[in-house]
Amino acid sequence: MSSFYRRCMSTVIAITILAMGILLAAAEDLKYANDKPMTFKVFDHPPCSACVVVFASGEVADTTIERFQEALDRLEKTSEWSRAKARTGAGPQLILLLDSPGGLVNPAFSVSRQLRINGAMTAVARPSVTFATDGALDPSSCNSACGFMLLGGKVRFSRLLSNIGLHQIRPAVEQKLSYTREEVLLYLTVFKESAAALSRHLAEMNIDPKLLLYIMQAPDDEMGFLGYSEAKSLGIIDAISDSLNDILLYPS
């Protein structure tokens, strides 16, 4: 076994043990104010009687699923919402607002599954300055791995002018002028594992396979931002929403 092979395997494992090196996070190219580990803000008194609202902001990290579960724990203590009720379609509607540059894929998959299990709705939006009184929403961004959290919603929304960004999957490989046969085979193995994991998750979320084709055909060195019509045609979002009221009135 070559020293490069051992180094490459260590790098892949360190970057994401379970996701086998899926790189759907172009975080180095997307540094901005929210580029910190994701937090979940629970609104104790949302401007709606039939919903509970959580705002997720920051980069999807190893701690994201744990922090999300903590947010659900708080909802169970401070509202009429509960996991048991949500999983039978009873109780207040859980709404997750998203604003994230992306990050690690495996935690995004985990949150996505929990959102679907608990019948949540998701939206690419952030609370406006008047949110506490009228539930108004402002545009936000949901790029890369954040998109998989978005897909966990049983119904998915986007505020007009919000950004939804996707790019091609690409395993982490040391850049150099030439590669040995075993290095190429390793790259292909990691790439196939990554594509298979993504395909399985889209199927689990009942998302049209054409989204996988879109991701596979996207440039691997830049983010592609989707307009409303394209995001809707790919099954990423269902409707535009300017407020919580729009979300709650949408047929689910």
PDB file of C-alpha atoms in Angstrom:
ATOM      1  CA  MET A   1       0.000   0.000   0.000  1.00  0.00           C
ATOM      2  CA  SER A   2       1.537   3.315  -1.075  1.00  0.00           C
ATOM      3  CA  SER A   3       2.029   6.198   1.341  1.00  0.00           C
ATOM      4  CA  PHE A   4      -0.241   8.363  -0.825  1.00  0.00           C
ATOM      5  CA  TYR A   5      -3.015   5.752  -0.602  1.00  0.00           C
ATOM      6  CA  ARG A   6      -2.780   5.762   3.205  1.00  0.00           C
ATOM      7  CA  ARG A   7      -2.776   9.559   3.315  1.00  0.00           C
ATOM      8  CA  CYS A   8      -5.769   9.758   0.954  1.00  0.00           C
ATOM      9  CA  MET A   9      -7.744   7.228   2.983  1.00  0.00           C
ATOM     10  CA  SER A  10      -7.004   9.162   6.176  1.00  0.00           C
ATOM     11  CA  THR A  11      -8.118  12.396   4.546  1.00  0.00           C
ATOM     12  CA  VAL A  12     -11.378  10.882   3.319  1.00  0.00           C
ATOM     13  CA  ILE A  13     -12.161   9.390   6.729  1.00  0.00           C
ATOM     14  CA  ALA A  14     -11.304  12.614   8.536  1.00  0.00           C
ATOM     15  CA  ILE A  15     -13.474  14.765   6.296  1.00  0.00           C
ATOM     16  CA  THR A  16     -16.578  12.619   6.672  1.00  0.00           C
ATOM     17  CA  ILE A  17     -16.492   9.103   8.013  1.00  0.00           C
ATOM     18  CA  LEU A  18     -20.015   8.091   7.083  1.00  0.00           C
ATOM     19  CA  ALA A  19     -20.489  10.029   3.885  1.00  0.00           C
ATOM     20  CA  MET A  20     -17.305   8.604   2.313  1.00  0.00           C
ATOM     21  CA  GLY A  21     -15.965  11.988   1.377  1.00  0.00           C
ATOM     22  CA  ILE A  22     -18.980  13.569  -0.304  1.00  0.00           C
ATOM     23  CA  LEU A  23     -18.006  17.135  -1.064  1.00  0.00           C
ATOM     24  CA  LEU A  24     -21.208  19.014  -1.573  1.00  0.00           C
ATOM     25  CA  ALA A  25     -19.879  21.843   0.541  1.00  0.00           C
ATOM     26  CA  ALA A  26     -17.942  24.578  -1.187  1.00  0.00           C
ATOM     27  CA  ALA A  27     -17.575  26.364   2.123  1.00  0.00           C
ATOM     28  CA  GLU A  28     -14.110  27.669   1.301  1.00  0.00           C
ATOM     29  CA  ASP A  29     -15.635  29.580  -1.585  1.00  0.00           C
ATOM     30  CA  LEU A  30     -18.713  30.725   0.288  1.00  0.00           C
ATOM     31  CA  LYS A  31     -17.406  32.431   3.413  1.00  0.00           C
ATOM     32  CA  TYR A  32     -19.875  34.920   4.841  1.00  0.00           C
ATOM     33  CA  ALA A  33     -21.383  35.966   8.140  1.00  0.00           C
ATOM     34  CA  ASN A  34     -23.229  32.717   8.800  1.00  0.00           C
ATOM     35  CA  ASP A  35     -20.144  30.567   8.244  1.00  0.00           C
ATOM     36  CA  LYS A  36     -20.219  29.169  11.803  1.00  0.00           C
ATOM     37  CA  PRO A  37     -21.595  25.839  13.085  1.00  0.00           C
ATOM     38  CA  MET A  38     -25.347  25.708  12.654  1.00  0.00           C
ATOM     39  CA  THR A  39     -27.570  26.834  15.507  1.00  0.00           C
ATOM     40  CA  PHE A  40     -31.307  26.377  15.943  1.00  0.00           C
ATOM     41  CA  LYS A  41     -33.363  29.230  17.366  1.00  0.00           C
ATOM     42  CA  VAL A  42     -36.708  28.185  18.811  1.00  0.00           C
ATOM     43  CA  PHE A  43     -39.371  30.892  18.804  1.00  0.00           C
ATOM     44  CA  ASP A  44     -41.214  30.527  22.097  1.00  0.00           C
ATOM     45  CA  HIS A  45     -44.126  32.677  20.956  1.00  0.00           C
ATOM     46  CA  PRO A  46     -44.444  32.481  17.144  1.00  0.00           C
ATOM     47  CA  PRO A  47     -47.106  34.674  15.515  1.00  0.00           C
ATOM     48  CA  CYS A  48     -49.331  31.688  14.763  1.00  0.00           C
ATOM     49  CA  SER A  49     -51.515  29.486  16.933  1.00  0.00           C
ATOM     50  CA  ALA A  50     -51.156  26.350  14.829  1.00  0.00           C
ATOM     51  CA  CYS A  51     -47.398  26.218  14.335  1.00  0.00           C
ATOM     52  CA  VAL A  52     -44.028  26.050  16.029  1.00  0.00           C
ATOM     53  CA  VAL A  53     -41.037  27.681  14.343  1.00  0.00           C
ATOM     54  CA  VAL A  54     -37.317  26.949  14.404  1.00  0.00           C
ATOM     55  CA  PHE A  55     -34.705  29.020  12.558  1.00  0.00           C
ATOM     56  CA  ALA A  56     -31.558  27.147  11.451  1.00  0.00           C
ATOM     57  CA  SER A  57     -28.574  29.309  10.537  1.00  0.00           C
ATOM     58  CA  GLY A  58     -24.894  28.623   9.961  1.00  0.00           C
ATOM     59  CA  GLU A  59     -22.802  25.826   8.516  1.00  0.00           C
ATOM     60  CA  VAL A  60     -23.936  22.193   8.695  1.00  0.00           C
ATOM     61  CA  ALA A  61     -21.414  20.563  11.054  1.00  0.00           C
ATOM     62  CA  ASP A  62     -20.854  17.416  13.121  1.00  0.00           C
ATOM     63  CA  THR A  63     -22.894  18.987  15.929  1.00  0.00           C
ATOM     64  CA  THR A  64     -25.900  19.836  13.745  1.00  0.00           C
ATOM     65  CA  ILE A  65     -28.067  16.762  14.342  1.00  0.00           C
ATOM     66  CA  GLU A  66     -27.446  16.949  18.109  1.00  0.00           C
ATOM     67  CA  ARG A  67     -28.376  20.631  18.190  1.00  0.00           C
ATOM     68  CA  PHE A  68     -31.485  19.939  16.126  1.00  0.00           C
ATOM     69  CA  GLN A  69     -32.622  17.247  18.567  1.00  0.00           C
ATOM     70  CA  GLU A  70     -32.029  19.700  21.423  1.00  0.00           C
ATOM     71  CA  ALA A  71     -34.288  22.205  19.643  1.00  0.00           C
ATOM     72  CA  LEU A  72     -37.015  19.560  19.377  1.00  0.00           C
ATOM     73  CA  ASP A  73     -36.549  18.758  23.069  1.00  0.00           C
ATOM     74  CA  ARG A  74     -37.117  22.418  23.887  1.00  0.00           C
ATOM     75  CA  LEU A  75     -40.247  22.534  21.739  1.00  0.00           C
ATOM     76  CA  GLU A  76     -41.658  19.595  23.676  1.00  0.00           C
ATOM     77  CA  LYS A  77     -41.053  21.452  26.944  1.00  0.00           C
ATOM     78  CA  THR A  78     -42.324  24.881  25.888  1.00  0.00           C
ATOM     79  CA  SER A  79     -45.187  24.195  23.469  1.00  0.00           C
ATOM     80  CA  GLU A  80     -47.990  21.796  22.598  1.00  0.00           C
ATOM     81  CA  TRP A  81     -45.768  20.213  19.955  1.00  0.00           C
ATOM     82  CA  SER A  82     -44.355  16.723  20.552  1.00  0.00           C
ATOM     83  CA  ARG A  83     -42.638  14.091  18.467  1.00  0.00           C
ATOM     84  CA  ALA A  84     -45.402  11.601  19.243  1.00  0.00           C
ATOM     85  CA  LYS A  85     -48.138  13.961  18.031  1.00  0.00           C
ATOM     86  CA  ALA A  86     -46.173  15.138  15.002  1.00  0.00           C
ATOM     87  CA  ARG A  87     -45.616  11.598  13.778  1.00  0.00           C
ATOM     88  CA  THR A  88     -49.370  11.018  13.702  1.00  0.00           C
ATOM     89  CA  GLY A  89     -50.116  14.363  12.031  1.00  0.00           C
ATOM     90  CA  ALA A  90     -51.508  15.920  15.207  1.00  0.00           C
ATOM     91  CA  GLY A  91     -50.520  19.034  17.123  1.00  0.00           C
ATOM     92  CA  PRO A  92     -48.935  22.271  15.866  1.00  0.00           C
ATOM     93  CA  GLN A  93     -47.155  22.289  12.503  1.00  0.00           C
ATOM     94  CA  LEU A  94     -43.350  22.317  12.759  1.00  0.00           C
ATOM     95  CA  ILE A  95     -41.759  24.847  10.377  1.00  0.00           C
ATOM     96  CA  LEU A  96     -37.989  25.029   9.880  1.00  0.00           C
ATOM     97  CA  LEU A  97     -36.554  28.205   8.330  1.00  0.00           C
ATOM     98  CA  LEU A  98     -33.135  27.767   6.699  1.00  0.00           C
ATOM     99  CA  ASP A  99     -30.173  30.064   6.076  1.00  0.00           C
ATOM    100  CA  SER A 100     -26.921  28.176   5.465  1.00  0.00           C
ATOM    101  CA  PRO A 101     -23.897  28.085   3.131  1.00  0.00           C
ATOM    102  CA  GLY A 102     -23.820  24.278   3.330  1.00  0.00           C
ATOM    103  CA  GLY A 103     -21.385  22.016   5.137  1.00  0.00           C
ATOM    104  CA  LEU A 104     -21.219  18.306   5.926  1.00  0.00           C
ATOM    105  CA  VAL A 105     -23.621  16.048   4.084  1.00  0.00           C
ATOM    106  CA  ASN A 106     -24.129  13.242   6.593  1.00  0.00           C
ATOM    107  CA  PRO A 107     -25.534  15.523   9.330  1.00  0.00           C
ATOM    108  CA  ALA A 108     -27.742  17.168   6.684  1.00  0.00           C
ATOM    109  CA  PHE A 109     -29.123  13.752   5.724  1.00  0.00           C
ATOM    110  CA  SER A 110     -29.821  12.996   9.397  1.00  0.00           C
ATOM    111  CA  VAL A 111     -31.715  16.246   9.984  1.00  0.00           C
ATOM    112  CA  SER A 112     -33.602  15.731   6.725  1.00  0.00           C
ATOM    113  CA  ARG A 113     -34.844  12.323   7.893  1.00  0.00           C
ATOM    114  CA  GLN A 114     -35.956  13.702  11.247  1.00  0.00           C
ATOM    115  CA  LEU A 115     -37.823  16.530   9.542  1.00  0.00           C
ATOM    116  CA  ARG A 116     -39.707  14.079   7.342  1.00  0.00           C
ATOM    117  CA  ILE A 117     -40.478  11.723  10.232  1.00  0.00           C
ATOM    118  CA  ASN A 118     -41.901  14.616  12.223  1.00  0.00           C
ATOM    119  CA  GLY A 119     -43.975  16.006   9.348  1.00  0.00           C
ATOM    120  CA  ALA A 120     -42.117  19.300   9.179  1.00  0.00           C
ATOM    121  CA  MET A 121     -42.390  21.984   6.528  1.00  0.00           C
ATOM    122  CA  THR A 122     -39.195  23.730   5.426  1.00  0.00           C
ATOM    123  CA  ALA A 123     -38.505  27.142   3.913  1.00  0.00           C
ATOM    124  CA  VAL A 124     -35.482  28.957   2.506  1.00  0.00           C
ATOM    125  CA  ALA A 125     -36.170  32.149   4.438  1.00  0.00           C
ATOM    126  CA  ARG A 126     -35.220  33.981   7.586  1.00  0.00           C
ATOM    127  CA  PRO A 127     -37.386  35.899  10.073  1.00  0.00           C
ATOM    128  CA  SER A 128     -37.913  39.543   9.141  1.00  0.00           C
ATOM    129  CA  VAL A 129     -37.658  42.379  11.634  1.00  0.00           C
ATOM    130  CA  THR A 130     -41.454  42.263  12.012  1.00  0.00           C
ATOM    131  CA  PHE A 131     -41.628  38.470  12.267  1.00  0.00           C
ATOM    132  CA  ALA A 132     -42.742  38.436  15.898  1.00  0.00           C
ATOM    133  CA  THR A 133     -45.915  40.335  15.067  1.00  0.00           C
ATOM    134  CA  ASP A 134     -46.824  39.388  11.497  1.00  0.00           C
ATOM    135  CA  GLY A 135     -44.752  36.305  10.630  1.00  0.00           C
ATOM    136  CA  ALA A 136     -43.092  38.068   7.683  1.00  0.00           C
ATOM    137  CA  LEU A 137     -40.086  36.375   6.088  1.00  0.00           C
ATOM    138  CA  ASP A 138     -36.961  37.734   4.396  1.00  0.00           C
ATOM    139  CA  PRO A 139     -34.826  36.059   1.675  1.00  0.00           C
ATOM    140  CA  SER A 140     -31.986  33.776   2.735  1.00  0.00           C
ATOM    141  CA  SER A 141     -29.588  31.230   1.225  1.00  0.00           C
ATOM    142  CA  CYS A 142     -29.622  27.441   1.304  1.00  0.00           C
ATOM    143  CA  ASN A 143     -26.621  26.105  -0.561  1.00  0.00           C
ATOM    144  CA  SER A 144     -24.948  22.753  -1.011  1.00  0.00           C
ATOM    145  CA  ALA A 145     -25.660  20.359   1.906  1.00  0.00           C
ATOM    146  CA  CYS A 146     -28.351  22.709   3.239  1.00  0.00           C
ATOM    147  CA  GLY A 147     -30.433  21.652   0.239  1.00  0.00           C
ATOM    148  CA  PHE A 148     -30.722  18.154   1.686  1.00  0.00           C
ATOM    149  CA  MET A 149     -32.151  19.559   4.900  1.00  0.00           C
ATOM    150  CA  LEU A 150     -34.627  21.519   2.804  1.00  0.00           C
ATOM    151  CA  LEU A 151     -35.720  18.295   1.077  1.00  0.00           C
ATOM    152  CA  GLY A 152     -36.744  16.836   4.435  1.00  0.00           C
ATOM    153  CA  GLY A 153     -39.824  19.040   4.502  1.00  0.00           C
ATOM    154  CA  LYS A 154     -43.076  17.347   3.532  1.00  0.00           C
ATOM    155  CA  VAL A 155     -43.813  20.657   1.799  1.00  0.00           C
ATOM    156  CA  ARG A 156     -40.997  23.029   0.870  1.00  0.00           C
ATOM    157  CA  PHE A 157     -40.985  26.786   0.336  1.00  0.00           C
ATOM    158  CA  SER A 158     -38.683  29.597  -0.677  1.00  0.00           C
ATOM    159  CA  ARG A 159     -38.937  33.319  -0.094  1.00  0.00           C
ATOM    160  CA  LEU A 160     -38.780  35.293  -3.332  1.00  0.00           C
ATOM    161  CA  LEU A 161     -35.117  36.221  -4.075  1.00  0.00           C
ATOM    162  CA  SER A 162     -33.734  33.520  -1.770  1.00  0.00           C
ATOM    163  CA  ASN A 163     -30.727  31.578  -3.079  1.00  0.00           C
ATOM    164  CA  ILE A 164     -30.750  27.805  -3.533  1.00  0.00           C
ATOM    165  CA  GLY A 165     -27.330  26.624  -4.678  1.00  0.00           C
ATOM    166  CA  LEU A 166     -26.168  23.188  -5.821  1.00  0.00           C
ATOM    167  CA  HIS A 167     -22.946  21.829  -7.250  1.00  0.00           C
ATOM    168  CA  GLN A 168     -21.527  18.498  -8.332  1.00  0.00           C
ATOM    169  CA  ILE A 169     -20.361  15.883  -5.874  1.00  0.00           C
ATOM    170  CA  ARG A 170     -16.593  15.524  -5.778  1.00  0.00           C
ATOM    171  CA  PRO A 171     -14.504  13.321  -3.464  1.00  0.00           C
ATOM    172  CA  ALA A 172     -11.542  14.869  -1.676  1.00  0.00           C
ATOM    173  CA  VAL A 173      -8.391  13.999  -3.575  1.00  0.00           C
ATOM    174  CA  GLU A 174      -4.920  15.511  -3.416  1.00  0.00           C
ATOM    175  CA  GLN A 175      -4.253  17.577  -6.524  1.00  0.00           C
ATOM    176  CA  LYS A 176      -1.164  16.692  -8.537  1.00  0.00           C
ATOM    177  CA  LEU A 177      -0.121  16.255 -12.177  1.00  0.00           C
ATOM    178  CA  SER A 178      -0.435  12.457 -12.398  1.00  0.00           C
ATOM    179  CA  TYR A 179      -1.991   9.558 -10.476  1.00  0.00           C
ATOM    180  CA  THR A 180      -1.265   5.860 -10.167  1.00  0.00           C
ATOM    181  CA  ARG A 181      -3.816   3.215 -11.118  1.00  0.00           C
ATOM    182  CA  GLU A 182      -4.645   2.481  -7.480  1.00  0.00           C
ATOM    183  CA  GLU A 183      -5.170   6.183  -6.797  1.00  0.00           C
ATOM    184  CA  VAL A 184      -7.605   6.460  -9.708  1.00  0.00           C
ATOM    185  CA  LEU A 185      -9.460   3.334  -8.559  1.00  0.00           C
ATOM    186  CA  LEU A 186      -9.723   4.780  -5.056  1.00  0.00           C
ATOM    187  CA  TYR A 187     -11.148   8.027  -6.452  1.00  0.00           C
ATOM    188  CA  LEU A 188     -13.721   6.121  -8.505  1.00  0.00           C
ATOM    189  CA  THR A 189     -14.733   4.001  -5.515  1.00  0.00           C
ATOM    190  CA  VAL A 190     -15.259   7.046  -3.327  1.00  0.00           C
ATOM    191  CA  PHE A 191     -17.146   8.823  -6.106  1.00  0.00           C
ATOM    192  CA  LYS A 192     -19.482   5.834  -6.615  1.00  0.00           C
ATOM    193  CA  GLU A 193     -20.112   5.526  -2.877  1.00  0.00           C
ATOM    194  CA  SER A 194     -20.914   9.249  -2.732  1.00  0.00           C
ATOM    195  CA  ALA A 195     -23.298   9.124  -5.679  1.00  0.00           C
ATOM    196  CA  ALA A 196     -25.015   6.025  -4.271  1.00  0.00           C
ATOM    197  CA  ALA A 197     -25.519   7.681  -0.867  1.00  0.00           C
ATOM    198  CA  LEU A 198     -27.036  10.728  -2.539  1.00  0.00           C
ATOM    199  CA  SER A 199     -29.296   8.594  -4.736  1.00  0.00           C
ATOM    200  CA  ARG A 200     -30.533   6.615  -1.729  1.00  0.00           C
ATOM    201  CA  HIS A 201     -31.378   9.778   0.186  1.00  0.00           C
ATOM    202  CA  LEU A 202     -33.301  11.326  -2.710  1.00  0.00           C
ATOM    203  CA  ALA A 203     -35.278   8.095  -3.042  1.00  0.00           C
ATOM    204  CA  GLU A 204     -35.939   8.061   0.703  1.00  0.00           C
ATOM    205  CA  MET A 205     -37.308  11.615   0.471  1.00  0.00           C
ATOM    206  CA  ASN A 206     -39.365  10.662  -2.602  1.00  0.00           C
ATOM    207  CA  ILE A 207     -37.579  13.242  -4.749  1.00  0.00           C
ATOM    208  CA  ASP A 208     -37.558  12.940  -8.536  1.00  0.00           C
ATOM    209  CA  PRO A 209     -34.307  11.253  -9.734  1.00  0.00           C
ATOM    210  CA  LYS A 210     -33.820  14.093 -12.225  1.00  0.00           C
ATOM    211  CA  LEU A 211     -32.382  16.109  -9.337  1.00  0.00           C
ATOM    212  CA  LEU A 212     -29.520  13.602  -9.096  1.00  0.00           C
ATOM    213  CA  LEU A 213     -28.908  13.995 -12.825  1.00  0.00           C
ATOM    214  CA  TYR A 214     -28.838  17.793 -12.413  1.00  0.00           C
ATOM    215  CA  ILE A 215     -26.252  17.530  -9.623  1.00  0.00           C
ATOM    216  CA  MET A 216     -24.093  15.060 -11.538  1.00  0.00           C
ATOM    217  CA  GLN A 217     -24.051  17.319 -14.602  1.00  0.00           C
ATOM    218  CA  ALA A 218     -23.323  20.530 -12.697  1.00  0.00           C
ATOM    219  CA  PRO A 219     -19.801  22.029 -12.817  1.00  0.00           C
ATOM    220  CA  ASP A 220     -17.632  20.685 -10.004  1.00  0.00           C
ATOM    221  CA  ASP A 221     -15.856  23.976  -9.397  1.00  0.00           C
ATOM    222  CA  GLU A 222     -18.731  26.431  -9.031  1.00  0.00           C
ATOM    223  CA  MET A 223     -22.124  26.811  -7.399  1.00  0.00           C
ATOM    224  CA  GLY A 224     -25.211  26.833  -9.590  1.00  0.00           C
ATOM    225  CA  PHE A 225     -28.042  28.978  -8.225  1.00  0.00           C
ATOM    226  CA  LEU A 226     -31.600  27.973  -9.101  1.00  0.00           C
ATOM    227  CA  GLY A 227     -34.463  30.280  -9.943  1.00  0.00           C
ATOM    228  CA  TYR A 228     -37.975  29.538  -8.686  1.00  0.00           C
ATOM    229  CA  SER A 229     -39.192  27.788 -11.829  1.00  0.00           C
ATOM    230  CA  GLU A 230     -36.111  25.552 -12.040  1.00  0.00           C
ATOM    231  CA  ALA A 231     -36.180  24.694  -8.329  1.00  0.00           C
ATOM    232  CA  LYS A 232     -39.877  23.869  -8.617  1.00  0.00           C
ATOM    233  CA  SER A 233     -39.412  21.730 -11.733  1.00  0.00           C
ATOM    234  CA  LEU A 234     -36.684  19.737  -9.934  1.00  0.00           C
ATOM    235  CA  GLY A 235     -38.982  19.139  -6.979  1.00  0.00           C
ATOM    236  CA  ILE A 236     -36.828  21.100  -4.546  1.00  0.00           C
ATOM    237  CA  ILE A 237     -39.552  23.560  -3.564  1.00  0.00           C
ATOM    238  CA  ASP A 238     -43.317  23.584  -3.895  1.00  0.00           C
ATOM    239  CA  ALA A 239     -44.182  27.263  -3.614  1.00  0.00           C
ATOM    240  CA  ILE A 240     -43.048  30.800  -2.866  1.00  0.00           C
ATOM    241  CA  SER A 241     -43.832  32.101   0.611  1.00  0.00           C
ATOM    242  CA  ASP A 242     -43.624  35.621   2.040  1.00  0.00           C
ATOM    243  CA  SER A 243     -44.901  34.748   5.508  1.00  0.00           C
ATOM    244  CA  LEU A 244     -45.821  31.990   7.930  1.00  0.00           C
ATOM    245  CA  ASN A 245     -49.420  32.484   6.901  1.00  0.00           C
ATOM    246  CA  ASP A 246     -48.589  31.516   3.305  1.00  0.00           C
ATOM    247  CA  ILE A 247     -46.953  28.329   4.563  1.00  0.00           C
ATOM    248  CA  LEU A 248     -49.816  27.332   6.848  1.00  0.00           C
ATOM    249  CA  LEU A 249     -52.456  27.981   4.182  1.00  0.00           C
ATOM    250  CA  TYR A 250     -50.673  25.854   1.589  1.00  0.00           C
ATOM    251  CA  PRO A 251     -52.403  22.478   1.091  1.00  0.00           C
ATOM    252  CA  SER A 252     -50.272  19.723   2.595  1.00  0.00           C
TER     253      SER A 252
END
